[in-house]
Amino acid sequence: MDTRFLGIDELPEVPTVAVVIDVMRAYTAAAWAFAQGAEKIVLAESLDEALALKARHPDWVALKDGPPAPGFDAVNSPGLLRTVDLGGRTVVQKTTAGTVGALAVKDASLVLCAGFVVAEATARLLRTHGGDSVTFVVTGEAGRADEDLACAQYIARRTTEADTDAAEFLRRAAASRAATELAEGVRQGVHQDDIALCLELDRFSFAMVAAPEGPLMVLRPHTVAPPAARMR
């Protein structure tokens, strides 16, 4: 499988298959939203669009980076979202990097959004639907965020080498600038368990697929069955 690891601004054209990585914290938070019952996540272009969608759909849950803000119901924290009942709800998510990366490749034939929590499910989906070429969009720090790059490289390796060990990739993510900023309180809207939750490997058995639905880019969970057991 031919793989590329690019920042959002480095994308030369729309890829056929894109895996958008945001470990800390957009797509860890998104996975937890689905685990808490969310039906779908609408990826907003801007804070204003998120608020406009919320105004048109008062029952939707609007989520953003940083501290709580008027008009928004939640922040981009897996530690906070894991206690929220989102059964059957639609979430509108706008983050600094993760949602931007997904919208940048919205015209790709297949768009997956991922972090370590859905790594194996993402790799399984790539094995069956990824084709010969996959572009990993490393959203943090203009494509240089080591937690995102480590996760992207791990998923790429798992796609072709099922026995790949995650330990070194998780170590890199734990030592990343993003993890340090979360630990030191540089970022706002943070729960004390966010780092650990972002580094929880394969917490969920679903992948996350984003696709246009009308004028919106919508993220949904996609259950990926494990390989069939070999017959003895």
GROMACS .gro file of N, CA and C in nm, residues 69-218:
model
  450
   69ALA      N    1  -1.840   2.824   2.612
   69ALA     CA    2  -1.874   2.952   2.552
   69ALA      C    3  -2.025   2.957   2.529
   70PRO      N    4  -2.082   3.077   2.530
   70PRO     CA    5  -2.226   3.090   2.507
   70PRO      C    6  -2.268   3.026   2.376
   71GLY      N    7  -2.377   2.952   2.380
   71GLY     CA    8  -2.430   2.887   2.260
   71GLY      C    9  -2.380   2.746   2.240
   72PHE      N   10  -2.270   2.711   2.305
   72PHE     CA   11  -2.215   2.577   2.292
   72PHE      C   12  -2.252   2.493   2.415
   73ASP      N   13  -2.276   2.366   2.390
   73ASP     CA   14  -2.321   2.275   2.496
   73ASP      C   15  -2.208   2.197   2.561
   74ALA      N   16  -2.096   2.182   2.490
   74ALA     CA   17  -1.989   2.095   2.538
   74ALA      C   18  -1.857   2.142   2.480
   75VAL      N   19  -1.748   2.090   2.538
   75VAL     CA   20  -1.614   2.120   2.488
   75VAL      C   21  -1.549   1.990   2.439
   76ASN      N   22  -1.440   2.008   2.368
   76ASN     CA   23  -1.373   1.899   2.296
   76ASN      C   24  -1.286   1.816   2.389
   77SER      N   25  -1.350   1.757   2.489
   77SER     CA   26  -1.278   1.681   2.591
   77SER      C   27  -1.339   1.543   2.606
   78PRO      N   28  -1.264   1.436   2.576
   78PRO     CA   29  -1.319   1.302   2.597
   78PRO      C   30  -1.352   1.274   2.742
   79GLY      N   31  -1.273   1.328   2.834
   79GLY     CA   32  -1.299   1.306   2.975
   79GLY      C   33  -1.430   1.365   3.022
   80LEU      N   34  -1.471   1.476   2.963
   80LEU     CA   35  -1.599   1.537   2.997
   80LEU      C   36  -1.714   1.472   2.920
   81LEU      N   37  -1.691   1.436   2.795
   81LEU     CA   38  -1.797   1.379   2.713
   81LEU      C   39  -1.838   1.239   2.760
   82ARG      N   40  -1.748   1.166   2.824
   82ARG     CA   41  -1.779   1.027   2.860
   82ARG      C   42  -1.887   1.015   2.966
   83THR      N   43  -1.927   1.127   3.025
   83THR     CA   44  -2.035   1.123   3.125
   83THR      C   45  -2.163   1.186   3.072
   84VAL      N   46  -2.165   1.226   2.946
   84VAL     CA   47  -2.281   1.295   2.889
   84VAL      C   48  -2.367   1.194   2.812
   85ASP      N   49  -2.497   1.195   2.837
   85ASP     CA   50  -2.588   1.108   2.763
   85ASP      C   51  -2.621   1.175   2.630
   86LEU      N   52  -2.575   1.114   2.521
   86LEU     CA   53  -2.598   1.168   2.387
   86LEU      C   54  -2.687   1.076   2.305
   87GLY      N   55  -2.763   0.992   2.372
   87GLY     CA   56  -2.844   0.893   2.302
   87GLY      C   57  -2.932   0.952   2.192
   88GLY      N   58  -2.904   0.912   2.066
   88GLY     CA   59  -2.984   0.956   1.953
   88GLY      C   60  -2.961   1.099   1.908
   89ARG      N   61  -2.865   1.168   1.969
   89ARG     CA   62  -2.846   1.311   1.939
   89ARG      C   63  -2.751   1.332   1.822
   90THR      N   64  -2.764   1.448   1.761
   90THR     CA   65  -2.668   1.495   1.661
   90THR      C   66  -2.573   1.594   1.728
   91VAL      N   67  -2.444   1.574   1.707
   91VAL     CA   68  -2.342   1.663   1.762
   91VAL      C   69  -2.287   1.748   1.648
   92VAL      N   70  -2.268   1.876   1.673
   92VAL     CA   71  -2.199   1.965   1.579
   92VAL      C   72  -2.062   1.994   1.637
   93GLN      N   73  -1.957   1.957   1.566
   93GLN     CA   74  -1.820   1.970   1.618
   93GLN      C   75  -1.740   2.067   1.533
   94LYS      N   76  -1.675   2.161   1.601
   94LYS     CA   77  -1.579   2.251   1.535
   94LYS      C   78  -1.454   2.255   1.622
   95THR      N   79  -1.342   2.212   1.564
   95THR     CA   80  -1.216   2.215   1.637
   95THR      C   81  -1.110   2.287   1.553
   96THR      N   82  -0.998   2.312   1.617
   96THR     CA   83  -0.892   2.389   1.553
   96THR      C   84  -0.829   2.317   1.434
   97ALA      N   85  -0.811   2.185   1.447
   97ALA     CA   86  -0.738   2.111   1.344
   97ALA      C   87  -0.816   1.993   1.287
   98GLY      N   88  -0.875   1.911   1.374
   98GLY     CA   89  -0.937   1.788   1.327
   98GLY      C   90  -1.047   1.808   1.226
   99THR      N   91  -1.142   1.893   1.257
   99THR     CA   92  -1.253   1.915   1.163
   99THR      C   93  -1.205   1.985   1.036
  100VAL      N   94  -1.105   2.070   1.050
  100VAL     CA   95  -1.048   2.137   0.932
  100VAL      C   96  -0.988   2.034   0.837
  101GLY      N   97  -0.917   1.936   0.893
  101GLY     CA   98  -0.856   1.833   0.810
  101GLY      C   99  -0.958   1.750   0.735
  102ALA      N  100  -1.067   1.712   0.800
  102ALA     CA  101  -1.170   1.633   0.733
  102ALA      C  102  -1.237   1.713   0.622
  103LEU      N  103  -1.264   1.839   0.647
  103LEU     CA  104  -1.330   1.921   0.544
  103LEU      C  105  -1.237   1.947   0.426
  104ALA      N  106  -1.106   1.944   0.451
  104ALA     CA  107  -1.011   1.966   0.341
  104ALA      C  108  -1.011   1.851   0.241
  105VAL      N  109  -1.054   1.733   0.283
  105VAL     CA  110  -1.055   1.616   0.194
  105VAL      C  111  -1.197   1.564   0.173
  106LYS      N  112  -1.295   1.650   0.187
  106LYS     CA  113  -1.435   1.606   0.184
  106LYS      C  114  -1.475   1.545   0.050
  107ASP      N  115  -1.399   1.573  -0.056
  107ASP     CA  116  -1.432   1.518  -0.188
  107ASP      C  117  -1.362   1.385  -0.217
  108ALA      N  118  -1.287   1.333  -0.120
  108ALA     CA  119  -1.224   1.203  -0.139
  108ALA      C  120  -1.330   1.093  -0.145
  109SER      N  121  -1.297   0.982  -0.209
  109SER     CA  122  -1.393   0.871  -0.220
  109SER      C  123  -1.422   0.809  -0.084
  110LEU      N  124  -1.321   0.805   0.003
  110LEU     CA  125  -1.338   0.752   0.138
  110LEU      C  126  -1.261   0.840   0.235
  111VAL      N  127  -1.330   0.888   0.337
  111VAL     CA  128  -1.267   0.970   0.441
  111VAL      C  129  -1.290   0.902   0.576
  112LEU      N  130  -1.181   0.866   0.642
  112LEU     CA  131  -1.187   0.810   0.776
  112LEU      C  132  -1.126   0.910   0.873
  113CYS      N  133  -1.184   0.920   0.991
  113CYS     CA  134  -1.129   1.006   1.095
  113CYS      C  135  -1.088   0.917   1.211
  114ALA      N  136  -0.970   0.941   1.269
  114ALA     CA  137  -0.918   0.842   1.361
  114ALA      C  138  -0.825   0.900   1.466
  115GLY      N  139  -0.812   0.823   1.573
  115GLY     CA  140  -0.711   0.838   1.677
  115GLY      C  141  -0.676   0.699   1.724
  116PHE      N  142  -0.598   0.688   1.828
  116PHE     CA  143  -0.559   0.556   1.877
  116PHE      C  144  -0.679   0.473   1.923
  117VAL      N  145  -0.784   0.540   1.971
  117VAL     CA  146  -0.898   0.467   2.027
  117VAL      C  147  -0.973   0.384   1.923
  118VAL      N  148  -0.955   0.417   1.795
  118VAL     CA  149  -1.021   0.340   1.688
  118VAL      C  150  -0.918   0.290   1.586
  119ALA      N  151  -0.794   0.273   1.628
  119ALA     CA  152  -0.686   0.243   1.534
  119ALA      C  153  -0.706   0.110   1.462
  120GLU      N  154  -0.734   0.004   1.535
  120GLU     CA  155  -0.745  -0.128   1.472
  120GLU      C  156  -0.866  -0.135   1.381
  121ALA      N  157  -0.979  -0.079   1.422
  121ALA     CA  158  -1.097  -0.077   1.336
  121ALA      C  159  -1.069   0.001   1.208
  122THR      N  160  -0.994   0.109   1.219
  122THR     CA  161  -0.959   0.188   1.101
  122THR      C  162  -0.869   0.107   1.008
  123ALA      N  163  -0.770   0.038   1.066
  123ALA     CA  164  -0.680  -0.045   0.985
  123ALA      C  165  -0.757  -0.156   0.915
  124ARG      N  166  -0.852  -0.218   0.985
  124ARG     CA  167  -0.932  -0.324   0.923
  124ARG      C  168  -1.012  -0.271   0.804
  125LEU      N  169  -1.070  -0.153   0.820
  125LEU     CA  170  -1.147  -0.096   0.711
  125LEU      C  171  -1.057  -0.063   0.592
  126LEU      N  172  -0.937  -0.016   0.620
  126LEU     CA  173  -0.843   0.012   0.512
  126LEU      C  174  -0.803  -0.116   0.439
  127ARG      N  175  -0.789  -0.226   0.513
  127ARG     CA  176  -0.752  -0.352   0.448
  127ARG      C  177  -0.854  -0.395   0.344
  128THR      N  178  -0.980  -0.367   0.370
  128THR     CA  179  -1.087  -0.413   0.281
  128THR      C  180  -1.134  -0.309   0.182
  129HIS      N  181  -1.118  -0.179   0.215
  129HIS     CA  182  -1.171  -0.074   0.129
  129HIS      C  183  -1.070   0.034   0.092
  130GLY      N  184  -0.948   0.022   0.141
  130GLY     CA  185  -0.853   0.131   0.124
  130GLY      C  186  -0.788   0.142  -0.012
  131GLY      N  187  -0.786   0.034  -0.088
  131GLY     CA  188  -0.720   0.039  -0.218
  131GLY      C  189  -0.569   0.040  -0.205
  132ASP      N  190  -0.503   0.088  -0.308
  132ASP     CA  191  -0.356   0.083  -0.314
  132ASP      C  192  -0.288   0.207  -0.261
  133SER      N  193  -0.362   0.316  -0.243
  133SER     CA  194  -0.300   0.442  -0.203
  133SER      C  195  -0.385   0.509  -0.095
  134VAL      N  196  -0.320   0.547   0.015
  134VAL     CA  197  -0.388   0.612   0.127
  134VAL      C  198  -0.309   0.734   0.169
  135THR      N  199  -0.378   0.845   0.186
  135THR     CA  200  -0.316   0.967   0.238
  135THR      C  201  -0.360   0.987   0.382
  136PHE      N  202  -0.262   0.992   0.473
  136PHE     CA  203  -0.289   1.022   0.613
  136PHE      C  204  -0.272   1.173   0.634
  137VAL      N  205  -0.377   1.237   0.679
  137VAL     CA  206  -0.373   1.381   0.702
  137VAL      C  207  -0.339   1.405   0.849
  138VAL      N  208  -0.219   1.454   0.872
  138VAL     CA  209  -0.168   1.479   1.008
  138VAL      C  210  -0.208   1.622   1.043
  139THR      N  211  -0.313   1.636   1.125
  139THR     CA  212  -0.376   1.768   1.138
  139THR      C  213  -0.302   1.864   1.231
  140GLY      N  214  -0.239   1.814   1.335
  140GLY     CA  215  -0.179   1.902   1.433
  140GLY      C  216  -0.048   1.964   1.390
  141GLU      N  217  -0.024   2.086   1.434
  141GLU     CA  218   0.105   2.155   1.415
  141GLU      C  219   0.151   2.153   1.268
  142ALA      N  220   0.059   2.185   1.179
  142ALA     CA  221   0.090   2.192   1.036
  142ALA      C  222   0.153   2.062   0.984
  143GLY      N  223   0.103   1.951   1.035
  143GLY     CA  224   0.152   1.821   0.990
  143GLY      C  225   0.270   1.768   1.068
  144ARG      N  226   0.313   1.837   1.173
  144ARG     CA  227   0.431   1.795   1.248
  144ARG      C  228   0.399   1.742   1.388
  145ALA      N  229   0.273   1.736   1.424
  145ALA     CA  230   0.236   1.690   1.558
  145ALA      C  231   0.271   1.543   1.574
  146ASP      N  232   0.358   1.512   1.670
  146ASP     CA  233   0.409   1.375   1.677
  146ASP      C  234   0.304   1.276   1.724
  147GLU      N  235   0.206   1.322   1.805
  147GLU     CA  236   0.100   1.228   1.845
  147GLU      C  237   0.017   1.186   1.725
  148ASP      N  238  -0.009   1.279   1.632
  148ASP     CA  239  -0.087   1.247   1.513
  148ASP      C  240  -0.004   1.166   1.413
  149LEU      N  241   0.122   1.204   1.395
  149LEU     CA  242   0.208   1.130   1.303
  149LEU      C  243   0.231   0.988   1.353
  150ALA      N  244   0.252   0.973   1.484
  150ALA     CA  245   0.273   0.839   1.540
  150ALA      C  246   0.150   0.752   1.518
  151CYS      N  247   0.032   0.809   1.541
  151CYS     CA  248  -0.092   0.733   1.521
  151CYS      C  249  -0.110   0.696   1.374
  152ALA      N  250  -0.083   0.791   1.285
  152ALA     CA  251  -0.095   0.765   1.142
  152ALA      C  252   0.000   0.653   1.099
  153GLN      N  253   0.124   0.660   1.146
  153GLN     CA  254   0.222   0.557   1.109
  153GLN      C  255   0.184   0.421   1.168
  154TYR      N  256   0.129   0.421   1.287
  154TYR     CA  257   0.086   0.295   1.347
  154TYR      C  258  -0.028   0.232   1.267
  155ILE      N  259  -0.129   0.311   1.233
  155ILE     CA  260  -0.241   0.256   1.156
  155ILE      C  261  -0.193   0.207   1.020
  156ALA      N  262  -0.104   0.282   0.957
  156ALA     CA  263  -0.050   0.238   0.828
  156ALA      C  264   0.021   0.104   0.840
  157ARG      N  265   0.100   0.090   0.946
  157ARG     CA  266   0.171  -0.037   0.967
  157ARG      C  267   0.074  -0.150   0.998
  158ARG      N  268  -0.027  -0.122   1.081
  158ARG     CA  269  -0.125  -0.226   1.116
  158ARG      C  270  -0.205  -0.272   0.995
  159THR      N  271  -0.220  -0.184   0.899
  159THR     CA  272  -0.297  -0.220   0.780
  159THR      C  273  -0.229  -0.332   0.703
  160THR      N  274  -0.096  -0.332   0.704
  160THR     CA  275  -0.022  -0.434   0.627
  160THR      C  276   0.051  -0.535   0.714
  161GLU      N  277   0.074  -0.500   0.841
  161GLU     CA  278   0.147  -0.589   0.932
  161GLU      C  279   0.067  -0.601   1.062
  162ALA      N  280  -0.016  -0.703   1.071
  162ALA     CA  281  -0.110  -0.715   1.182
  162ALA      C  282  -0.043  -0.736   1.318
  163ASP      N  283   0.084  -0.771   1.320
  163ASP     CA  284   0.152  -0.794   1.447
  163ASP      C  285   0.231  -0.673   1.495
  164THR      N  286   0.210  -0.557   1.435
  164THR     CA  287   0.282  -0.436   1.475
  164THR      C  288   0.252  -0.401   1.620
  165ASP      N  289   0.357  -0.373   1.697
  165ASP     CA  290   0.343  -0.338   1.838
  165ASP      C  291   0.319  -0.187   1.850
  166ALA      N  292   0.224  -0.149   1.932
  166ALA     CA  293   0.188  -0.008   1.945
  166ALA      C  294   0.274   0.068   2.045
  167ALA      N  295   0.355  -0.001   2.125
  167ALA     CA  296   0.420   0.062   2.240
  167ALA      C  297   0.501   0.186   2.204
  168GLU      N  298   0.585   0.178   2.103
  168GLU     CA  299   0.670   0.292   2.067
  168GLU      C  300   0.587   0.408   2.013
  169PHE      N  301   0.483   0.379   1.939
  169PHE     CA  302   0.397   0.483   1.884
  169PHE      C  303   0.322   0.556   1.996
  170LEU      N  304   0.275   0.481   2.093
  170LEU     CA  305   0.207   0.543   2.207
  170LEU      C  306   0.305   0.624   2.292
  171ARG      N  307   0.429   0.574   2.305
  171ARG     CA  308   0.530   0.650   2.381
  171ARG      C  309   0.554   0.785   2.317
  172ARG      N  310   0.566   0.787   2.184
  172ARG     CA  311   0.586   0.915   2.114
  172ARG      C  312   0.469   1.010   2.138
  173ALA      N  313   0.348   0.956   2.133
  173ALA     CA  314   0.231   1.041   2.154
  173ALA      C  315   0.227   1.096   2.296
  174ALA      N  316   0.265   1.013   2.393
  174ALA     CA  317   0.265   1.056   2.532
  174ALA      C  318   0.367   1.166   2.558
  175ALA      N  319   0.474   1.167   2.478
  175ALA     CA  320   0.580   1.267   2.495
  175ALA      C  321   0.562   1.388   2.405
  176SER      N  322   0.450   1.396   2.336
  176SER     CA  323   0.429   1.502   2.237
  176SER      C  324   0.402   1.638   2.302
  177ARG      N  325   0.415   1.739   2.221
  177ARG     CA  326   0.386   1.875   2.267
  177ARG      C  327   0.241   1.888   2.312
  178ALA      N  328   0.149   1.827   2.238
  178ALA     CA  329   0.008   1.835   2.273
  178ALA      C  330  -0.018   1.775   2.410
  179ALA      N  331   0.043   1.659   2.438
  179ALA     CA  332   0.024   1.596   2.568
  179ALA      C  333   0.078   1.685   2.680
  180THR      N  334   0.193   1.747   2.655
  180THR     CA  335   0.252   1.837   2.754
  180THR      C  336   0.160   1.956   2.780
  181GLU      N  337   0.106   2.014   2.676
  181GLU     CA  338   0.017   2.129   2.691
  181GLU      C  339  -0.110   2.092   2.766
  182LEU      N  340  -0.164   1.975   2.739
  182LEU     CA  341  -0.282   1.930   2.813
  182LEU      C  342  -0.249   1.909   2.960
  183ALA      N  343  -0.133   1.847   2.987
  183ALA     CA  344  -0.094   1.818   3.125
  183ALA      C  345  -0.066   1.945   3.204
  184GLU      N  346  -0.011   2.045   3.136
  184GLU     CA  347   0.029   2.168   3.206
  184GLU      C  348  -0.079   2.274   3.208
  185GLY      N  349  -0.196   2.244   3.152
  185GLY     CA  350  -0.306   2.339   3.155
  185GLY      C  351  -0.294   2.453   3.056
  186VAL      N  352  -0.207   2.436   2.956
  186VAL     CA  353  -0.193   2.539   2.852
  186VAL      C  354  -0.323   2.550   2.772
  187ARG      N  355  -0.384   2.436   2.747
  187ARG     CA  356  -0.512   2.433   2.676
  187ARG      C  357  -0.625   2.436   2.777
  188GLN      N  358  -0.737   2.496   2.737
  188GLN     CA  359  -0.852   2.506   2.826
  188GLN      C  360  -0.958   2.405   2.784
  189GLY      N  361  -1.057   2.386   2.875
  189GLY     CA  362  -1.160   2.289   2.847
  189GLY      C  363  -1.107   2.147   2.855
  190VAL      N  364  -1.025   2.119   2.957
  190VAL     CA  365  -0.953   1.992   2.967
  190VAL      C  366  -0.997   1.917   3.093
  191HIS      N  367  -1.012   1.787   3.080
  191HIS     CA  368  -1.035   1.700   3.195
  191HIS      C  369  -0.903   1.632   3.229
  192GLN      N  370  -0.882   1.600   3.355
  192GLN     CA  371  -0.754   1.542   3.398
  192GLN      C  372  -0.726   1.406   3.332
  193ASP      N  373  -0.829   1.340   3.283
  193ASP     CA  374  -0.809   1.209   3.221
  193ASP      C  375  -0.794   1.215   3.069
  194ASP      N  376  -0.794   1.333   3.011
  194ASP     CA  377  -0.794   1.344   2.865
  194ASP      C  378  -0.674   1.274   2.800
  195ILE      N  379  -0.555   1.295   2.854
  195ILE     CA  380  -0.436   1.235   2.792
  195ILE      C  381  -0.447   1.083   2.793
  196ALA      N  382  -0.481   1.027   2.908
  196ALA     CA  383  -0.492   0.881   2.918
  196ALA      C  384  -0.597   0.827   2.822
  197LEU      N  385  -0.708   0.898   2.809
  197LEU     CA  386  -0.814   0.853   2.719
  197LEU      C  387  -0.771   0.862   2.574
  198CYS      N  388  -0.692   0.962   2.540
  198CYS     CA  389  -0.643   0.976   2.403
  198CYS      C  390  -0.540   0.868   2.367
  199LEU      N  391  -0.477   0.811   2.469
  199LEU     CA  392  -0.376   0.708   2.446
  199LEU      C  393  -0.429   0.568   2.471
  200GLU      N  394  -0.559   0.554   2.485
  200GLU     CA  395  -0.619   0.423   2.511
  200GLU      C  396  -0.637   0.351   2.377
  201LEU      N  397  -0.555   0.252   2.354
  201LEU     CA  398  -0.552   0.184   2.225
  201LEU      C  399  -0.676   0.096   2.204
  202ASP      N  400  -0.740   0.115   2.088
  202ASP     CA  401  -0.851   0.029   2.046
  202ASP      C  402  -0.962   0.021   2.150
  203ARG      N  403  -0.993   0.133   2.210
  203ARG     CA  404  -1.103   0.136   2.308
  203ARG      C  405  -1.237   0.099   2.244
  204PHE      N  406  -1.251   0.134   2.115
  204PHE     CA  407  -1.378   0.112   2.048
  204PHE      C  408  -1.358   0.024   1.924
  205SER      N  409  -1.462  -0.051   1.890
  205SER     CA  410  -1.452  -0.146   1.779
  205SER      C  411  -1.505  -0.090   1.648
  206PHE      N  412  -1.540   0.037   1.644
  206PHE     CA  413  -1.589   0.098   1.522
  206PHE      C  414  -1.485   0.192   1.462
  207ALA      N  415  -1.489   0.205   1.330
  207ALA     CA  416  -1.417   0.312   1.262
  207ALA      C  417  -1.513   0.431   1.248
  208MET      N  418  -1.461   0.544   1.202
  208MET     CA  419  -1.546   0.662   1.184
  208MET      C  420  -1.531   0.712   1.041
  209VAL      N  421  -1.642   0.713   0.969
  209VAL     CA  422  -1.644   0.748   0.827
  209VAL      C  423  -1.715   0.881   0.809
  210ALA      N  424  -1.651   0.974   0.740
  210ALA     CA  425  -1.711   1.104   0.711
  210ALA      C  426  -1.750   1.110   0.564
  211ALA      N  427  -1.867   1.166   0.537
  211ALA     CA  428  -1.914   1.176   0.399
  211ALA      C  429  -2.013   1.291   0.389
  212PRO      N  430  -2.022   1.352   0.269
  212PRO     CA  431  -2.121   1.459   0.251
  212PRO      C  432  -2.263   1.405   0.261
  213GLU      N  433  -2.346   1.477   0.332
  213GLU     CA  434  -2.489   1.450   0.337
  213GLU      C  435  -2.558   1.583   0.311
  214GLY      N  436  -2.602   1.602   0.185
  214GLY     CA  437  -2.649   1.734   0.146
  214GLY      C  438  -2.535   1.833   0.152
  215PRO      N  439  -2.554   1.949   0.213
  215PRO     CA  440  -2.446   2.048   0.220
  215PRO      C  441  -2.349   2.026   0.335
  216LEU      N  442  -2.373   1.925   0.417
  216LEU     CA  443  -2.294   1.905   0.538
  216LEU      C  444  -2.200   1.786   0.525
  217MET      N  445  -2.087   1.792   0.597
  217MET     CA  446  -1.996   1.680   0.609
  217MET      C  447  -2.028   1.612   0.741
  218VAL      N  448  -2.066   1.485   0.731
  218VAL     CA  449  -2.120   1.415   0.849
  218VAL      C  450  -2.034   1.294   0.881
   0.00000   0.00000   0.00000
